[in-house]
């Protein structure tokens, strides 16, 4: 135990911790948390007003830049830049391709996908987009397609932008630590991490990431807590919620303590195996044909309407795009820097082409499998009137 404590103390004594950014971020986050705790109702109103203002001002920018991110990443991947190898031409990869792909997906997608993949279509099936009649066969295809669209290649393209920028800086300049401000070295700024600009960038990153993480935890923690209560026959309570949260934090903390190879990689491998088993069980023990049929219809609709879905809200005013698409693009932007740090760390020896296509293809494919299988299963329950998923979703329309 004493040896472990000494290791922790020594790690803080090294110049790897920017105390200015750390302390400033800590106090700001604590201050915001106390404000929310003691002014819950007014904070909810303030956040809603702020969200509406952001959508009004920056919504079109999100809608325009996200498709451009996808196009730009494809250009980098298939141009000569795509052959650039992170760590130098002699660099060797640290992880097998399968483990690397698993870590890409797990690093970019949180537990919220378990919830949203099963119910998100229910929020869309009553929409009248593109002249489609609500609850028609086309409406079900549209509702599946929009889940695939919001969690698909466009989202991963947003992730890929900071991942590429940070990966290049990290390996080109042989940096000892990963900080978002390091990506600015590509602009010719030396030692930018310790400058005022660098600390501002890192401060914004820390606060924004904690805020985004709060939204994610808020979406899947009740689901985990309810499942935990049902399995162990417990009454739902704040103590159960707190215990489940502590368990999740403990698992994450233990994996970080064990290191990248012995901790995070193994946790990712286990996660992918369990997820694969779960999806296979649902697919083959559930309504297999109906799941495959809804997945096929959703994919066809998404690919044939990809441009219209990407530009909805730009070519015409759309409350749907403001409420959903802009929200999702902003969500991916908020998590992009955090995902970039992780992708940069695990991608030594990979080319930019591998990193970009790995994120766009395998990241999106992982998300799509969840949405196609779990979404198709719950859709079949709704159509056969076993469980009114669309009505339940419709009663909670706000994100």
PDB file of C-alpha atoms in Angstrom, residues 124-247:
ATOM      1  CA  UNK A 124     -39.229   9.401 -35.081  1.00  0.00           C
ATOM      2  CA  UNK A 125     -41.962   7.111 -36.392  1.00  0.00           C
ATOM      3  CA  UNK A 126     -44.696   9.756 -36.034  1.00  0.00           C
ATOM      4  CA  UNK A 127     -42.733  12.415 -37.953  1.00  0.00           C
ATOM      5  CA  UNK A 128     -43.924  13.727 -41.331  1.00  0.00           C
ATOM      6  CA  UNK A 129     -40.467  14.221 -42.835  1.00  0.00           C
ATOM      7  CA  UNK A 130     -39.999  14.019 -46.606  1.00  0.00           C
ATOM      8  CA  UNK A 131     -43.768  13.717 -47.103  1.00  0.00           C
ATOM      9  CA  UNK A 132     -43.950  10.340 -45.354  1.00  0.00           C
ATOM     10  CA  UNK A 133     -47.129   9.338 -43.523  1.00  0.00           C
ATOM     11  CA  UNK A 134     -46.561   8.636 -39.799  1.00  0.00           C
ATOM     12  CA  UNK A 135     -46.636   4.967 -38.757  1.00  0.00           C
ATOM     13  CA  UNK A 136     -46.556   3.826 -42.371  1.00  0.00           C
ATOM     14  CA  UNK A 137     -44.085   1.244 -43.654  1.00  0.00           C
ATOM     15  CA  UNK A 138     -41.885   4.066 -44.930  1.00  0.00           C
ATOM     16  CA  UNK A 139     -42.118   5.801 -41.551  1.00  0.00           C
ATOM     17  CA  UNK A 140     -40.672   2.734 -39.824  1.00  0.00           C
ATOM     18  CA  UNK A 141     -37.841   2.665 -42.379  1.00  0.00           C
ATOM     19  CA  UNK A 142     -37.219   6.386 -41.780  1.00  0.00           C
ATOM     20  CA  UNK A 143     -37.212   5.939 -38.016  1.00  0.00           C
ATOM     21  CA  UNK A 144     -34.630   3.152 -38.260  1.00  0.00           C
ATOM     22  CA  UNK A 145     -32.560   5.168 -40.726  1.00  0.00           C
ATOM     23  CA  UNK A 146     -32.333   8.233 -38.498  1.00  0.00           C
ATOM     24  CA  UNK A 147     -30.921   6.201 -35.615  1.00  0.00           C
ATOM     25  CA  UNK A 148     -28.264   4.815 -37.959  1.00  0.00           C
ATOM     26  CA  UNK A 149     -27.656   8.310 -39.323  1.00  0.00           C
ATOM     27  CA  UNK A 150     -27.221  10.056 -35.977  1.00  0.00           C
ATOM     28  CA  UNK A 151     -24.839   7.379 -34.638  1.00  0.00           C
ATOM     29  CA  UNK A 152     -23.114   6.546 -37.913  1.00  0.00           C
ATOM     30  CA  UNK A 153     -20.363   7.752 -40.195  1.00  0.00           C
ATOM     31  CA  UNK A 154     -21.105  11.465 -39.759  1.00  0.00           C
ATOM     32  CA  UNK A 155     -20.703  11.172 -35.992  1.00  0.00           C
ATOM     33  CA  UNK A 156     -17.446   9.262 -36.343  1.00  0.00           C
ATOM     34  CA  UNK A 157     -16.172  11.800 -38.866  1.00  0.00           C
ATOM     35  CA  UNK A 158     -16.619  14.457 -36.170  1.00  0.00           C
ATOM     36  CA  UNK A 159     -14.579  12.237 -33.838  1.00  0.00           C
ATOM     37  CA  UNK A 160     -11.905  11.688 -36.496  1.00  0.00           C
ATOM     38  CA  UNK A 161     -11.064  15.381 -36.992  1.00  0.00           C
ATOM     39  CA  UNK A 162      -9.492  15.973 -33.534  1.00  0.00           C
ATOM     40  CA  UNK A 163      -8.157  12.398 -33.458  1.00  0.00           C
ATOM     41  CA  UNK A 164      -6.076  13.004 -36.580  1.00  0.00           C
ATOM     42  CA  UNK A 165      -4.855  16.423 -35.435  1.00  0.00           C
ATOM     43  CA  UNK A 166      -3.842  15.212 -31.978  1.00  0.00           C
ATOM     44  CA  UNK A 167      -2.297  11.951 -33.194  1.00  0.00           C
ATOM     45  CA  UNK A 168       0.001  13.760 -35.603  1.00  0.00           C
ATOM     46  CA  UNK A 169       1.185  16.216 -32.949  1.00  0.00           C
ATOM     47  CA  UNK A 170       1.644  13.534 -30.290  1.00  0.00           C
ATOM     48  CA  UNK A 171       3.885  11.291 -32.381  1.00  0.00           C
ATOM     49  CA  UNK A 172       5.582  13.889 -34.561  1.00  0.00           C
ATOM     50  CA  UNK A 173       6.820  15.927 -31.588  1.00  0.00           C
ATOM     51  CA  UNK A 174       7.363  12.835 -29.365  1.00  0.00           C
ATOM     52  CA  UNK A 175       5.288  14.301 -26.541  1.00  0.00           C
ATOM     53  CA  UNK A 176       5.337  12.588 -23.150  1.00  0.00           C
ATOM     54  CA  UNK A 177       1.751  13.504 -22.258  1.00  0.00           C
ATOM     55  CA  UNK A 178      -1.505  13.878 -24.153  1.00  0.00           C
ATOM     56  CA  UNK A 179      -3.323  17.201 -23.885  1.00  0.00           C
ATOM     57  CA  UNK A 180      -5.828  18.679 -26.294  1.00  0.00           C
ATOM     58  CA  UNK A 181      -3.762  21.858 -26.596  1.00  0.00           C
ATOM     59  CA  UNK A 182      -0.958  19.744 -28.100  1.00  0.00           C
ATOM     60  CA  UNK A 183      -2.943  19.621 -31.346  1.00  0.00           C
ATOM     61  CA  UNK A 184      -2.149  23.338 -31.772  1.00  0.00           C
ATOM     62  CA  UNK A 185       1.496  22.461 -32.374  1.00  0.00           C
ATOM     63  CA  UNK A 186       0.483  21.787 -35.947  1.00  0.00           C
ATOM     64  CA  UNK A 187       0.062  25.565 -36.289  1.00  0.00           C
ATOM     65  CA  UNK A 188       3.736  26.050 -35.462  1.00  0.00           C
ATOM     66  CA  UNK A 189       3.185  26.914 -31.792  1.00  0.00           C
ATOM     67  CA  UNK A 190       5.946  25.441 -29.637  1.00  0.00           C
ATOM     68  CA  UNK A 191       5.338  24.566 -25.979  1.00  0.00           C
ATOM     69  CA  UNK A 192       1.762  25.741 -26.488  1.00  0.00           C
ATOM     70  CA  UNK A 193       0.569  23.504 -23.643  1.00  0.00           C
ATOM     71  CA  UNK A 194       2.032  25.861 -21.028  1.00  0.00           C
ATOM     72  CA  UNK A 195       0.888  29.063 -22.707  1.00  0.00           C
ATOM     73  CA  UNK A 196      -2.249  31.029 -21.854  1.00  0.00           C
ATOM     74  CA  UNK A 197      -3.902  29.854 -25.081  1.00  0.00           C
ATOM     75  CA  UNK A 198      -3.069  26.223 -24.353  1.00  0.00           C
ATOM     76  CA  UNK A 199      -4.416  26.376 -20.823  1.00  0.00           C
ATOM     77  CA  UNK A 200      -7.638  28.018 -22.024  1.00  0.00           C
ATOM     78  CA  UNK A 201      -8.108  25.221 -24.574  1.00  0.00           C
ATOM     79  CA  UNK A 202      -7.474  22.524 -21.959  1.00  0.00           C
ATOM     80  CA  UNK A 203      -9.748  24.256 -19.441  1.00  0.00           C
ATOM     81  CA  UNK A 204     -12.640  24.433 -21.918  1.00  0.00           C
ATOM     82  CA  UNK A 205     -12.029  20.800 -22.829  1.00  0.00           C
ATOM     83  CA  UNK A 206     -12.184  19.602 -19.213  1.00  0.00           C
ATOM     84  CA  UNK A 207     -15.342  21.534 -18.334  1.00  0.00           C
ATOM     85  CA  UNK A 208     -17.115  20.634 -21.600  1.00  0.00           C
ATOM     86  CA  UNK A 209     -16.225  16.953 -21.262  1.00  0.00           C
ATOM     87  CA  UNK A 210     -17.537  16.751 -17.705  1.00  0.00           C
ATOM     88  CA  UNK A 211     -20.763  18.430 -18.831  1.00  0.00           C
ATOM     89  CA  UNK A 212     -21.157  16.019 -21.741  1.00  0.00           C
ATOM     90  CA  UNK A 213     -20.388  13.043 -19.506  1.00  0.00           C
ATOM     91  CA  UNK A 214     -23.116  14.176 -17.126  1.00  0.00           C
ATOM     92  CA  UNK A 215     -25.663  14.004 -19.935  1.00  0.00           C
ATOM     93  CA  UNK A 216     -24.512  10.540 -20.936  1.00  0.00           C
ATOM     94  CA  UNK A 217     -24.555   9.192 -17.389  1.00  0.00           C
ATOM     95  CA  UNK A 218     -27.998  10.695 -16.885  1.00  0.00           C
ATOM     96  CA  UNK A 219     -29.332   8.782 -19.891  1.00  0.00           C
ATOM     97  CA  UNK A 220     -28.101   5.291 -19.013  1.00  0.00           C
ATOM     98  CA  UNK A 221     -27.698   5.269 -15.229  1.00  0.00           C
ATOM     99  CA  UNK A 222     -31.474   4.880 -14.529  1.00  0.00           C
ATOM    100  CA  UNK A 223     -31.538   1.954 -16.960  1.00  0.00           C
ATOM    101  CA  UNK A 224     -28.600   0.228 -15.256  1.00  0.00           C
ATOM    102  CA  UNK A 225     -30.032   0.922 -11.820  1.00  0.00           C
ATOM    103  CA  UNK A 226     -33.437  -0.507 -12.773  1.00  0.00           C
ATOM    104  CA  UNK A 227     -31.853  -3.609 -14.258  1.00  0.00           C
ATOM    105  CA  UNK A 228     -29.696  -4.045 -11.160  1.00  0.00           C
ATOM    106  CA  UNK A 229     -32.774  -3.724  -8.943  1.00  0.00           C
ATOM    107  CA  UNK A 230     -34.760  -6.267 -10.971  1.00  0.00           C
ATOM    108  CA  UNK A 231     -31.944  -8.818 -11.020  1.00  0.00           C
ATOM    109  CA  UNK A 232     -31.348  -8.670  -7.271  1.00  0.00           C
ATOM    110  CA  UNK A 233     -35.006  -8.024  -6.337  1.00  0.00           C
ATOM    111  CA  UNK A 234     -34.303  -4.634  -4.788  1.00  0.00           C
ATOM    112  CA  UNK A 235     -36.506  -1.589  -4.434  1.00  0.00           C
ATOM    113  CA  UNK A 236     -35.279   1.268  -6.580  1.00  0.00           C
ATOM    114  CA  UNK A 237     -33.718   4.008  -4.487  1.00  0.00           C
ATOM    115  CA  UNK A 238     -31.088   6.710  -4.529  1.00  0.00           C
ATOM    116  CA  UNK A 239     -28.757   4.324  -2.694  1.00  0.00           C
ATOM    117  CA  UNK A 240     -29.065   1.780  -5.503  1.00  0.00           C
ATOM    118  CA  UNK A 241     -28.386   4.504  -8.084  1.00  0.00           C
ATOM    119  CA  UNK A 242     -25.339   5.610  -6.118  1.00  0.00           C
ATOM    120  CA  UNK A 243     -24.087   2.034  -5.756  1.00  0.00           C
ATOM    121  CA  UNK A 244     -24.372   1.350  -9.491  1.00  0.00           C
ATOM    122  CA  UNK A 245     -22.613   4.615 -10.269  1.00  0.00           C
ATOM    123  CA  UNK A 246     -19.862   3.716  -7.805  1.00  0.00           C
ATOM    124  CA  UNK A 247     -19.485   0.294  -9.422  1.00  0.00           C
TER     125      UNK A 247
END
